[in-house]
PDB file of C-alpha atoms and ligand atoms in Angstrom:
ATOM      1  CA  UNK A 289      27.091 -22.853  -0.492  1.00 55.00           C
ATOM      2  CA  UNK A 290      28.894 -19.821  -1.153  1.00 64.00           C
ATOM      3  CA  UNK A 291      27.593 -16.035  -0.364  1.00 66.00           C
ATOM      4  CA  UNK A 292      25.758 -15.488  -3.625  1.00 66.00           C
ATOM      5  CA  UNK A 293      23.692 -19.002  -3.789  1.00 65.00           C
ATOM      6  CA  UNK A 294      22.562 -18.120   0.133  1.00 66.00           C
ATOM      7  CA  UNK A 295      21.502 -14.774  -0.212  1.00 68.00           C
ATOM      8  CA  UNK A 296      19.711 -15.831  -3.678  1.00 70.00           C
ATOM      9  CA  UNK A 297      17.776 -18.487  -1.427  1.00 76.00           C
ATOM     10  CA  UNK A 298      16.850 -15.258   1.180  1.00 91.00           C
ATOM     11  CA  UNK A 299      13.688 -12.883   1.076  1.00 92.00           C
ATOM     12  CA  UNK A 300      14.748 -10.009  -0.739  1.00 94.00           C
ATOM     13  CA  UNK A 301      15.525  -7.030   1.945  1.00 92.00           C
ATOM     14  CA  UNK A 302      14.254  -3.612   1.223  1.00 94.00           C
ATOM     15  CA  UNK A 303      15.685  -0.771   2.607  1.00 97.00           C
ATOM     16  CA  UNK A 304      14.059   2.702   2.562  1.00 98.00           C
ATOM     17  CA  UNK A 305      16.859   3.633   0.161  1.00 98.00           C
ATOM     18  CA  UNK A 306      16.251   0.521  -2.739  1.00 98.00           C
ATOM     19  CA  UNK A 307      12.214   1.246  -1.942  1.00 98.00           C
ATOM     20  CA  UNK A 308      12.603   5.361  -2.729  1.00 98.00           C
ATOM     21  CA  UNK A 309      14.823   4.063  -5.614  1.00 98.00           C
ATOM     22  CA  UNK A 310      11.987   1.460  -6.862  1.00 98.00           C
ATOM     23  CA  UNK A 311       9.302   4.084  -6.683  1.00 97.00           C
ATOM     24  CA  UNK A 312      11.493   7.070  -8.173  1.00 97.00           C
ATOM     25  CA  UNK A 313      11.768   5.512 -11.566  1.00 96.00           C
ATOM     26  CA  UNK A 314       8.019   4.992 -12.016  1.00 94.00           C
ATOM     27  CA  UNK A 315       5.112   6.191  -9.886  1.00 94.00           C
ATOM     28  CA  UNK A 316       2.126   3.581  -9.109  1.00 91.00           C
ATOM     29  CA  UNK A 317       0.000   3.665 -12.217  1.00 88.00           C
ATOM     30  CA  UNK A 318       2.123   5.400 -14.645  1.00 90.00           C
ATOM     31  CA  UNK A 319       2.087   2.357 -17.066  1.00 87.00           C
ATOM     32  CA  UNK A 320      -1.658   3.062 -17.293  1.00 85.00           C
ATOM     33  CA  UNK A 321      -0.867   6.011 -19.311  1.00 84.00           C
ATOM     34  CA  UNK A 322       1.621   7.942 -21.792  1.00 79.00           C
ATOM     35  CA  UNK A 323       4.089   9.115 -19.684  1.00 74.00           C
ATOM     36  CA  UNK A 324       4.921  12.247 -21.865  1.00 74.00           C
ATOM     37  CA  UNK A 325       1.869  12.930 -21.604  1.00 82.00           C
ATOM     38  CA  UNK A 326       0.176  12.327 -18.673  1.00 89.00           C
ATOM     39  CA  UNK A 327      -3.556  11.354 -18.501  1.00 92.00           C
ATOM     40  CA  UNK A 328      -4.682  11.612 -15.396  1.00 94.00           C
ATOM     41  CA  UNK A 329      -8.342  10.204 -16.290  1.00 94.00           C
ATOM     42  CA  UNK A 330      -7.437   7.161 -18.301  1.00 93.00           C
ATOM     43  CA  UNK A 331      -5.066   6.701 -14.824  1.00 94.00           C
ATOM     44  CA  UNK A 332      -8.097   6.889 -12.538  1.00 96.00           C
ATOM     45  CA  UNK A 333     -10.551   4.913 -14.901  1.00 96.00           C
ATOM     46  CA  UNK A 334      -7.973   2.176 -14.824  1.00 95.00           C
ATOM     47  CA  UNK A 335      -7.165   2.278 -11.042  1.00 96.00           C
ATOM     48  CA  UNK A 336     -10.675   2.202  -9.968  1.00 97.00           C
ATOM     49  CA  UNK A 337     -12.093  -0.434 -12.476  1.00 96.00           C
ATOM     50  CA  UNK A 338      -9.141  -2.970 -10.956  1.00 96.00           C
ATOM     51  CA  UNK A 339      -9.625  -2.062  -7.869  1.00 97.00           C
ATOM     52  CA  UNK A 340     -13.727  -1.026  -7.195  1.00 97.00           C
ATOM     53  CA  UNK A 341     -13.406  -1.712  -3.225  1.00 97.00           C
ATOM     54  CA  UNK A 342     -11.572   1.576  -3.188  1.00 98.00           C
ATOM     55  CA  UNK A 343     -14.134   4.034  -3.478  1.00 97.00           C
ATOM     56  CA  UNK A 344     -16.299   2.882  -0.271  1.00 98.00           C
ATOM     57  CA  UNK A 345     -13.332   1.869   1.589  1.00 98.00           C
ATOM     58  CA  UNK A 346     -11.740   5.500   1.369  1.00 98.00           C
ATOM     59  CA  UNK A 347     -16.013   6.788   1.662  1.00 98.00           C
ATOM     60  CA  UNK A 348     -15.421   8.670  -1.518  1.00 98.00           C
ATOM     61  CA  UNK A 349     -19.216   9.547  -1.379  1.00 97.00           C
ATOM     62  CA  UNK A 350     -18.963  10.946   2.280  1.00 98.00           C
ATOM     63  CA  UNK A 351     -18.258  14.163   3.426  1.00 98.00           C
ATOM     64  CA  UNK A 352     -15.721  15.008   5.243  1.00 98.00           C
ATOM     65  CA  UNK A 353     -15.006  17.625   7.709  1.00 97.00           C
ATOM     66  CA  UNK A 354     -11.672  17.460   9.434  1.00 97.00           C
ATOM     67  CA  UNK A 355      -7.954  17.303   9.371  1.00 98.00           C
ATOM     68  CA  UNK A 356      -6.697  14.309   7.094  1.00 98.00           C
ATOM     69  CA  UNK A 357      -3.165  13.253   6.379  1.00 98.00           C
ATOM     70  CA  UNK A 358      -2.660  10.506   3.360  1.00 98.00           C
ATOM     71  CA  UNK A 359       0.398   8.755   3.346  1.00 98.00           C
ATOM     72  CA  UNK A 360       2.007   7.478   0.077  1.00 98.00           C
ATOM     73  CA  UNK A 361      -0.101   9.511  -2.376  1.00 98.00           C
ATOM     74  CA  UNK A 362       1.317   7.965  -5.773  1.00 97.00           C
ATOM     75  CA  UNK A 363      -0.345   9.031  -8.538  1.00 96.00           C
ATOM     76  CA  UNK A 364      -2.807  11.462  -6.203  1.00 97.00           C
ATOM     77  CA  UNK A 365      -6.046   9.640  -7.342  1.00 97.00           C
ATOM     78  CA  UNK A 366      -7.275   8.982  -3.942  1.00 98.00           C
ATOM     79  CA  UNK A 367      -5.785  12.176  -2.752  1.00 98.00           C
ATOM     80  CA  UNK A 368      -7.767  14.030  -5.240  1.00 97.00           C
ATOM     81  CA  UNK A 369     -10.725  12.634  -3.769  1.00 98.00           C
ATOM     82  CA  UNK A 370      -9.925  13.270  -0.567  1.00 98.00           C
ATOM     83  CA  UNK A 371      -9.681  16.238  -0.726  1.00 97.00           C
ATOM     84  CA  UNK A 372     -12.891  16.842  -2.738  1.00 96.00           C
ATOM     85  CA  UNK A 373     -14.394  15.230   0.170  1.00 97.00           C
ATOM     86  CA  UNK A 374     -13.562  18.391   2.486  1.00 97.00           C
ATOM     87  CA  UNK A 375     -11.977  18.956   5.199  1.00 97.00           C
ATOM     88  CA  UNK A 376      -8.333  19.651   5.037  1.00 96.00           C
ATOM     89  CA  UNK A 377      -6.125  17.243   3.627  1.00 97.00           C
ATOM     90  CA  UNK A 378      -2.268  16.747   3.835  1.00 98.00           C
ATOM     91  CA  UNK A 379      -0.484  14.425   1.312  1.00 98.00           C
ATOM     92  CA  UNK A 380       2.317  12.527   2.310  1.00 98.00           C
ATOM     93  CA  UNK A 381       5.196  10.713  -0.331  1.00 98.00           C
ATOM     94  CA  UNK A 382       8.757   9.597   0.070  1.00 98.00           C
ATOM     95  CA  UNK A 383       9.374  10.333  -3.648  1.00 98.00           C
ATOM     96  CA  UNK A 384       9.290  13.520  -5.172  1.00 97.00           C
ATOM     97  CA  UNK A 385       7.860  11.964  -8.073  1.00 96.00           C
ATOM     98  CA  UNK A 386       4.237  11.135  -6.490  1.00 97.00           C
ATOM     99  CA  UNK A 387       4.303  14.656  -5.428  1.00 97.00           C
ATOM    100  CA  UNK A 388       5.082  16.288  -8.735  1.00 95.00           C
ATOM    101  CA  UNK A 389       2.009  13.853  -9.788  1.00 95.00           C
ATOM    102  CA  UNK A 390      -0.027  15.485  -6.899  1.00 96.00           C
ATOM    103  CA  UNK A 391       0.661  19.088  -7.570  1.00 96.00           C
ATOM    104  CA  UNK A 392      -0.298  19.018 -11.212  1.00 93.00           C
ATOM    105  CA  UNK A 393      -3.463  17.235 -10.733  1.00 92.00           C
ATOM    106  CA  UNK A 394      -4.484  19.154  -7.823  1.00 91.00           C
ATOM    107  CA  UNK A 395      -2.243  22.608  -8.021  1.00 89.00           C
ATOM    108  CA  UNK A 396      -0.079  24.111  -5.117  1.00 83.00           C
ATOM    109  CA  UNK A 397      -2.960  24.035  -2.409  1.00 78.00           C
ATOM    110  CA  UNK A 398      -2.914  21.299  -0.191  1.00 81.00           C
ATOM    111  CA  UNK A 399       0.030  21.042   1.701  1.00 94.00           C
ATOM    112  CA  UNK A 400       2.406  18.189   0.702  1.00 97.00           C
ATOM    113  CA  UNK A 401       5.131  16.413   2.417  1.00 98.00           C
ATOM    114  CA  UNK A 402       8.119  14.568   1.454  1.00 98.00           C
ATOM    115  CA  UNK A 403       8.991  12.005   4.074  1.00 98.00           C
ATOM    116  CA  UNK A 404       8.861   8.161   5.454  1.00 98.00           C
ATOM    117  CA  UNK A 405       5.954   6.885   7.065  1.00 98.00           C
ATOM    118  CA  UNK A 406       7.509   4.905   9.567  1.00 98.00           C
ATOM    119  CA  UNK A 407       9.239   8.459  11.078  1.00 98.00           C
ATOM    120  CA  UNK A 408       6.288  11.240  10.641  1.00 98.00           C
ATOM    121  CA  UNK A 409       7.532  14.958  11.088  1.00 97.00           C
ATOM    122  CA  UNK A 410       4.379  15.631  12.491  1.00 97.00           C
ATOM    123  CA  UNK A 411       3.178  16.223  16.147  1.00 98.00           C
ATOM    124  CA  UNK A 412       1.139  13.749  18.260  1.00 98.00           C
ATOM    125  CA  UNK A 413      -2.453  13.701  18.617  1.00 98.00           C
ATOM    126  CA  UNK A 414      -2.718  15.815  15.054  1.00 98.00           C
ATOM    127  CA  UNK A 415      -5.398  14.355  12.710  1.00 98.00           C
ATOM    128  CA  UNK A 416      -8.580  12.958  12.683  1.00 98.00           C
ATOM    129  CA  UNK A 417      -8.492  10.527   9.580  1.00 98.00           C
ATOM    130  CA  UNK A 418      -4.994   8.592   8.281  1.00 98.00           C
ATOM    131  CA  UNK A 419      -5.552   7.384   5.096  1.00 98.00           C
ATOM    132  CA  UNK A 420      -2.854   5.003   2.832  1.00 98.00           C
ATOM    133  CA  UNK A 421      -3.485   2.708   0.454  1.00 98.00           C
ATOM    134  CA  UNK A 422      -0.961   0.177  -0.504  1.00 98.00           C
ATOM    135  CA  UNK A 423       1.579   1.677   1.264  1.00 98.00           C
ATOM    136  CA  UNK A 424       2.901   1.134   4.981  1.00 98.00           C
ATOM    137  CA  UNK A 425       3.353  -3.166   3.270  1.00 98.00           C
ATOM    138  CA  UNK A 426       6.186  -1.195   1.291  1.00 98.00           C
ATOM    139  CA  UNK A 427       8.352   0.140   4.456  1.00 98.00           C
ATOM    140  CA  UNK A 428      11.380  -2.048   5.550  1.00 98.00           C
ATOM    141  CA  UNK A 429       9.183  -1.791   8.908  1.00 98.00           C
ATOM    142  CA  UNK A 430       5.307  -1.664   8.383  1.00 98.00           C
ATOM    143  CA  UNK A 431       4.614  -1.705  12.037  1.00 98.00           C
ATOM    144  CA  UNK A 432       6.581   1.158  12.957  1.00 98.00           C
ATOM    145  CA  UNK A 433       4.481   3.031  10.096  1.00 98.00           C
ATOM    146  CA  UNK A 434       1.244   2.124  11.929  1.00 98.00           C
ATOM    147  CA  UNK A 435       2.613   3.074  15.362  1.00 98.00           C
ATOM    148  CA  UNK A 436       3.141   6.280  13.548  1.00 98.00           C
ATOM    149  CA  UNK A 437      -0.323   6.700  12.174  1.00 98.00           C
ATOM    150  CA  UNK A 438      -0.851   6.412  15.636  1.00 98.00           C
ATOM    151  CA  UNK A 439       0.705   8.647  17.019  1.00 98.00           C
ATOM    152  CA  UNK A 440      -0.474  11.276  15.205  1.00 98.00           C
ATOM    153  CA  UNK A 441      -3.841  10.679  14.897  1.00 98.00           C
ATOM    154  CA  UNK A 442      -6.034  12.136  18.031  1.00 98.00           C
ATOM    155  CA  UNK A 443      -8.283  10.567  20.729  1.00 98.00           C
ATOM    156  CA  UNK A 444     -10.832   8.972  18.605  1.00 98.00           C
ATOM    157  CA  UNK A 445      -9.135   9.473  15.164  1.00 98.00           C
ATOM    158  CA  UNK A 446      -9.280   6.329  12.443  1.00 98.00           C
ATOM    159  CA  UNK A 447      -6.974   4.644  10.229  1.00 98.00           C
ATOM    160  CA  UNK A 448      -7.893   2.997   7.172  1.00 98.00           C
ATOM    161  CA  UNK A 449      -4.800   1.118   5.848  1.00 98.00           C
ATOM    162  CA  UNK A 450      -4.697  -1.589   2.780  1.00 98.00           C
ATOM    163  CA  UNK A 451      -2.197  -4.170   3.592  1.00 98.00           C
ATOM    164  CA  UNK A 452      -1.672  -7.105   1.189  1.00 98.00           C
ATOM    165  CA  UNK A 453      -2.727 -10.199   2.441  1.00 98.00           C
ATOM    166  CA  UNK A 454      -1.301 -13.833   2.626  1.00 98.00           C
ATOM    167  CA  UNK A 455      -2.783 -16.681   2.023  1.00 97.00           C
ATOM    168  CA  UNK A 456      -3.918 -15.334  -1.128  1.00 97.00           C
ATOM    169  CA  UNK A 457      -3.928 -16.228  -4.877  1.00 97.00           C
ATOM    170  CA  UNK A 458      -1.562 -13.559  -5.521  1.00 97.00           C
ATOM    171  CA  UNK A 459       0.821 -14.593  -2.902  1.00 97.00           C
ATOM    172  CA  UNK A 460       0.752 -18.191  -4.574  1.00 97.00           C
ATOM    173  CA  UNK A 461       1.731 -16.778  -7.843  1.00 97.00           C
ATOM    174  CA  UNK A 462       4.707 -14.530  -5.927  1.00 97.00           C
ATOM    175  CA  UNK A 463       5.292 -18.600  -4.546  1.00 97.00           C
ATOM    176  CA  UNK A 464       5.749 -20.332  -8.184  1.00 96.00           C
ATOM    177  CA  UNK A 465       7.482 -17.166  -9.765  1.00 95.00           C
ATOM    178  CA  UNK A 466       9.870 -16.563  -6.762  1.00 95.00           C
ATOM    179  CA  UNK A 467       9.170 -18.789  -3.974  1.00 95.00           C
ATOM    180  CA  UNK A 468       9.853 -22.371  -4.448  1.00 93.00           C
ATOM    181  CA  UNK A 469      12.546 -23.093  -6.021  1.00 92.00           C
ATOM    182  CA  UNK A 470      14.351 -20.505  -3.052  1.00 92.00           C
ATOM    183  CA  UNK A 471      12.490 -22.616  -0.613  1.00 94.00           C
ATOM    184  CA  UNK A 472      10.747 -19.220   0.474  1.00 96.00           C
ATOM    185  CA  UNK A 473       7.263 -19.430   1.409  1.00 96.00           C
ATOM    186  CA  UNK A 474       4.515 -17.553  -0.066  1.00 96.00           C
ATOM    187  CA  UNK A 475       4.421 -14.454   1.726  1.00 96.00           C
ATOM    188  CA  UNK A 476       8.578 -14.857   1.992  1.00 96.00           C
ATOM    189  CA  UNK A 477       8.095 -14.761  -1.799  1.00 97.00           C
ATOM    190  CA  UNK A 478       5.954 -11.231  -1.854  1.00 98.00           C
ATOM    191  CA  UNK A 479       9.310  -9.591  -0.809  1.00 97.00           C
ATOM    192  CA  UNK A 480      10.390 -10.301  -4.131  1.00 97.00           C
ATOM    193  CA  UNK A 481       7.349  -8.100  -5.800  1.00 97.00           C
ATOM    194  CA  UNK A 482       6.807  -4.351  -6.744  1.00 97.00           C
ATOM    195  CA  UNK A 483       9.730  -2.783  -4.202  1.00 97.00           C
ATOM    196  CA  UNK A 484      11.921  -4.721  -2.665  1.00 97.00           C
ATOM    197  CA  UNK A 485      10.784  -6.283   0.358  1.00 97.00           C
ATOM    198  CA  UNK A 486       7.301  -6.126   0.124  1.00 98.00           C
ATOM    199  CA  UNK A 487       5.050  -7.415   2.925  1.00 98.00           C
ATOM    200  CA  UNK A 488       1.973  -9.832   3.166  1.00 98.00           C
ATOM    201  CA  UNK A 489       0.396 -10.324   6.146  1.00 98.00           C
ATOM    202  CA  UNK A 490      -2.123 -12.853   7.785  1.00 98.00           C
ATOM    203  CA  UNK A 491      -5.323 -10.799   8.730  1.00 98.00           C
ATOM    204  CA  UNK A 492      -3.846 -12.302  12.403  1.00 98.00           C
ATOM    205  CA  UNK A 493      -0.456 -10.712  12.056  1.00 98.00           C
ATOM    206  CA  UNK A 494      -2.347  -7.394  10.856  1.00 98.00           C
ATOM    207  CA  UNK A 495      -4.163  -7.241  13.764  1.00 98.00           C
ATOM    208  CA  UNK A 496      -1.382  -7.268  15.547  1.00 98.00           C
ATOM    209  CA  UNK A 497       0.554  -4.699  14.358  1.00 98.00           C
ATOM    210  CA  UNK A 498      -2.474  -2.427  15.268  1.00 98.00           C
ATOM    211  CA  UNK A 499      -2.483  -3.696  18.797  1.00 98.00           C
ATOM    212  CA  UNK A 500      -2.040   0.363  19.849  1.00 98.00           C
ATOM    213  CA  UNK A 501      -5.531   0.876  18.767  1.00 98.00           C
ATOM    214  CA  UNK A 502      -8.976   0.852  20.954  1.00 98.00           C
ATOM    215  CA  UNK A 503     -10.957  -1.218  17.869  1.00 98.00           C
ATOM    216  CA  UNK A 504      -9.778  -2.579  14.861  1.00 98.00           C
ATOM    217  CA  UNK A 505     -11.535  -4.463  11.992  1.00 98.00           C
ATOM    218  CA  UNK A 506      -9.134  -6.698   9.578  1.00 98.00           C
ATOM    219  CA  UNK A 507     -10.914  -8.006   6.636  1.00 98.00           C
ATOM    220  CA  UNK A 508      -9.357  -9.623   3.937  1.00 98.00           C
ATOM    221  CA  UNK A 509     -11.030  -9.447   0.352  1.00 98.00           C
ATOM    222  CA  UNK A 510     -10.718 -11.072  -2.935  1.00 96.00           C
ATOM    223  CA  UNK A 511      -9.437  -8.481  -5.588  1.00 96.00           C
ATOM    224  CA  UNK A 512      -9.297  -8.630  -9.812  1.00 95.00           C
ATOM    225  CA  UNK A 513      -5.442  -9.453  -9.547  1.00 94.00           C
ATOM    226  CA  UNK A 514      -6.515 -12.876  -7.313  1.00 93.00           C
ATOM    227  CA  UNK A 515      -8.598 -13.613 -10.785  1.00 92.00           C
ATOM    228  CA  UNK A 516      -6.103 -11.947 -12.995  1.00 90.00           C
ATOM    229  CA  UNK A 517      -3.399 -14.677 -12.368  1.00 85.00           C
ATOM    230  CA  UNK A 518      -5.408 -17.878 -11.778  1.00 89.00           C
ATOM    231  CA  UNK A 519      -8.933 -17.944 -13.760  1.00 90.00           C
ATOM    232  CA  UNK A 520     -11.850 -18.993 -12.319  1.00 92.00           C
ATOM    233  CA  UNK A 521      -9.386 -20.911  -9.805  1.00 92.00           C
ATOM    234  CA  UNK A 522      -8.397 -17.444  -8.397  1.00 90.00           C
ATOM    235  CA  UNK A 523     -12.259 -17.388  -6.671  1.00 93.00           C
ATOM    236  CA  UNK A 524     -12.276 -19.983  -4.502  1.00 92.00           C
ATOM    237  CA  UNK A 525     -12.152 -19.507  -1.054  1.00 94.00           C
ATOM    238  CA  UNK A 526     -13.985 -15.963  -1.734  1.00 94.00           C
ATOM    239  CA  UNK A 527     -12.537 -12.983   0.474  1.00 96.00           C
ATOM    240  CA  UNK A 528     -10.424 -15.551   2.695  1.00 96.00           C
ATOM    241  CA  UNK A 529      -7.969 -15.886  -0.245  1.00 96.00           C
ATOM    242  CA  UNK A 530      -8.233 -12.434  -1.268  1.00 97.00           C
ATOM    243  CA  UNK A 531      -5.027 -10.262  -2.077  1.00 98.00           C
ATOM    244  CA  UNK A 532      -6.226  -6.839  -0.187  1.00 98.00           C
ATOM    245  CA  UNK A 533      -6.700  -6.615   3.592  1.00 98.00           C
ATOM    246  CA  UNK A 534      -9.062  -3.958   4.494  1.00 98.00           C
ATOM    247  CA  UNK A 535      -7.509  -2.653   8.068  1.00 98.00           C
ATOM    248  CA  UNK A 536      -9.694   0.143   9.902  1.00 98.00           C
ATOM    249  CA  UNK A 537      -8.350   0.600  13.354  1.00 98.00           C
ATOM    250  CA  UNK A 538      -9.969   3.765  15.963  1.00 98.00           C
ATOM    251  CA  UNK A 539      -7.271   5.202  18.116  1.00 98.00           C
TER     252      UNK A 539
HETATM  253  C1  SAM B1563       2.023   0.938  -4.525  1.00 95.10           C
HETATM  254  S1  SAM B1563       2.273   2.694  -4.452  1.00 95.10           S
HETATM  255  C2  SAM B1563       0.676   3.188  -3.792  1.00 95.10           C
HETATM  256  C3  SAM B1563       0.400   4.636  -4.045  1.00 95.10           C
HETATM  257  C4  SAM B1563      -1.055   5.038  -3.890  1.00 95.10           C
HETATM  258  N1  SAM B1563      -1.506   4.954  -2.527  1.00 95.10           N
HETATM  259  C5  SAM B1563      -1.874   4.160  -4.791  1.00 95.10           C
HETATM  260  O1  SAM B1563      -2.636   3.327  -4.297  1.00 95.10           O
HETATM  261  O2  SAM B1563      -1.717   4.295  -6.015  1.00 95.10           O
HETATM  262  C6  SAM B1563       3.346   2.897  -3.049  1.00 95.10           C
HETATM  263  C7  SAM B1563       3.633   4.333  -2.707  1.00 95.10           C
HETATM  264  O3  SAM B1563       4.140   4.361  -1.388  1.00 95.10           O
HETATM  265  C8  SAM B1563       5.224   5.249  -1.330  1.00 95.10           C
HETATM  266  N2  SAM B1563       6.084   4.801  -0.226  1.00 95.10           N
HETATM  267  C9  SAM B1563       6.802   3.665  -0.151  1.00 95.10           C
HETATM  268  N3  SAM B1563       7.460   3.611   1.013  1.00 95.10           N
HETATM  269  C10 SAM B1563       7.136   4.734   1.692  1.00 95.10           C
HETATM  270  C11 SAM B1563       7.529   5.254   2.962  1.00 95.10           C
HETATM  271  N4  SAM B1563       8.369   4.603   3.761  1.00 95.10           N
HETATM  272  N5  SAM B1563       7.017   6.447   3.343  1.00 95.10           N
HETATM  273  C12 SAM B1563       6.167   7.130   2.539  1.00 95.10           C
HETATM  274  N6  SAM B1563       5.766   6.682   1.328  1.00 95.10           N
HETATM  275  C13 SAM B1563       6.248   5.493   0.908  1.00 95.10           C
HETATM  276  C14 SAM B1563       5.881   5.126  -2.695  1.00 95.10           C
HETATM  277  O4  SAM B1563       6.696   6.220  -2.997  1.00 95.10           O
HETATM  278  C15 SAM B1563       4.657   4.995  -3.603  1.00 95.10           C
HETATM  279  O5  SAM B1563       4.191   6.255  -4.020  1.00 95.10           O
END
C-alpha cells in the first residue's frame, strides 16, 4: 500500500489551520440565506426550526445577570440572544468572518474576540456562564477546549457545551458516505464531516473530558438531522441515538 491509499484509509486530521480555513469560506448558516445580502431572520427562523432544543438549552427565556463568554459565535444567533438575556456577554470566534456576522447584527458593543478555544487569552476564574454550541467537537483537541472553559469560568460557574454524539443516526450516515469502505468506524467517519476532523463522542467519553468539573449532566438527544437522513428509521432508539449531546458541567 503506498502513502496515498493509507492515508485515504485514515480519519481525516484537522488542524486549527485547515479548521479556520473550512470556516473562513462560509460561516455556519450562511447557505440559509443570500449571501449578498444577508438575512439575518430567515438565518435564525431556519436555525431554530432544525434545531428547537436550542432555545431552553441556552435558557433563552431566562434572565441573566452576569459575566458570559460564548465561544464560536458563527452566525451570532445565539449570541444575539445572549446578550438580550443580560448580563454582559463576550463573543468568542477563530474566524473573522463569524465576527463580522456578529458586529452587524448586534453593532460594536459587546466585546468580541478573535482566538482558539482550546488556548483562551483570558484570566482564570473570569466568568460565570461558558456558552458554545457546536463548537469545542471542531478543535483538533476538544478536551483541551473544555479544560479551558474551565479555567476560566469561577467557583461555581457552568458550562453548557453541544458535542455531537456517536452512536447516532447521523454518525451512521458519516459511516456509509465515508466510513466503510476506509474501514473507519462511525465516529472515525465524523472526521470526515463539516471541518476537517470533526469529533463524535460517546455520552461516556464526554463525561470524561469534563472530569475537571464538580457535576456534570451528559444527555444525548435525537435531533431533525437523525430524521433528515434516515426516515422514520432515524427515530428509533429515541434520544440514545440522537446526533446532539447536551453537556452541562458546574465548575
Ligand atoms: C458549526 S459552527 C457553530 C457556530 C455557532 N455556535 C452555531 O451554532 O451556529 C463552528 C464555529 O466554531 C468556530 N470554531 C472552530 N474551531 C474553533 C476554535 N478552535 N476556537 C474558536 N472557534 C472555533 C468556527 O469558526 C465556527 O464559527
Amino acid at each position: 500500500m503506498d502513502d496515498g491509499q493509507r492515508r485515504w484509509r485514515r480519519p481525516r486530521l484537522g488542524t486549527l489551520d485547515s479548521v479556520r480555513e473550512f470556516w473562513e469560506a462560509e460561516a455556519c448558516g450562511e447557505r440559509y440565506t443570500d449571501a449578498q445580502a444577508v438575512d439575518y431572520a430567515a438565518v435564525d427562523a431556519t436555525r431554530y426550526r432544525l434545531e428547537p432544543q436550542i432555545e431552553a438549552f441556552a435558557r433563552f427565556d431566562q434572565p441573566f445577570a452576569g459575566l458570559g463568554l460564548e465561544i464560536g459565535t458563527g452566525m451570532g444567533s445565539d449570541f444575539a440572544r445572549n446578550v438580550a438575556r443580560g448580563g454582559r456577554w463576550v463573543g468568542l470566534d477563530l474566524t473573522a468572518r463569524s465576527l463580522e456576522h456578529v458586529r452587524a447584527r448586534i453593532g460594536p458593543g459587546a466585546p468580541l474576540l478573535r482566538s482558539d478555544a482550546q488556548s483562551l487569552p483570558i484570566g482564570a476564574d473570569t466568568f460565570d456562564l461558558v456558552y458554545s454550541w457546536g463548537v469545542m467537537l471542531h478543535c483538533p483537541d476538544p478536551g483541551r477546549a473544555i479544560n479551558e472553559a474551565h479555567r476560566v469560568l469561577k467557583q461555581g460557574g457552568e458550562a453548557l457545551v453541544m458535542l455531537y454524539h456517536s452512536p447516532s443516526w447521523v454518525a451512521l450516515s458519516a459511516w456509509l458516505r465515508w466510513g466503510w469502505h476506509r474501514g473507519l468506524t462511525p465516529s472515525q467517519a465524523v472526521t470526515y464531516m463539516e471541518s476537517p476532523g470533526t469529533h463524535a463522542f460517546s455520552a461516556r467519553a464526554a463525561t470524561r473530558l469534563f472530569s475537571r468539573f464538580r457535576q456534570v449532566s451528559v444527555a444525548p438527544v435525537r435531533t431533525s438531522w437523525d430524521t433528515r437522513w434516515w426516515g422514520p428509521i432515524g427515530r428509533i432508539g429515541g434520544d440514545a441515538m440522537g446526533w446532539f449531546l447536551l453537556c452541562r458541567a458546574t465548575k
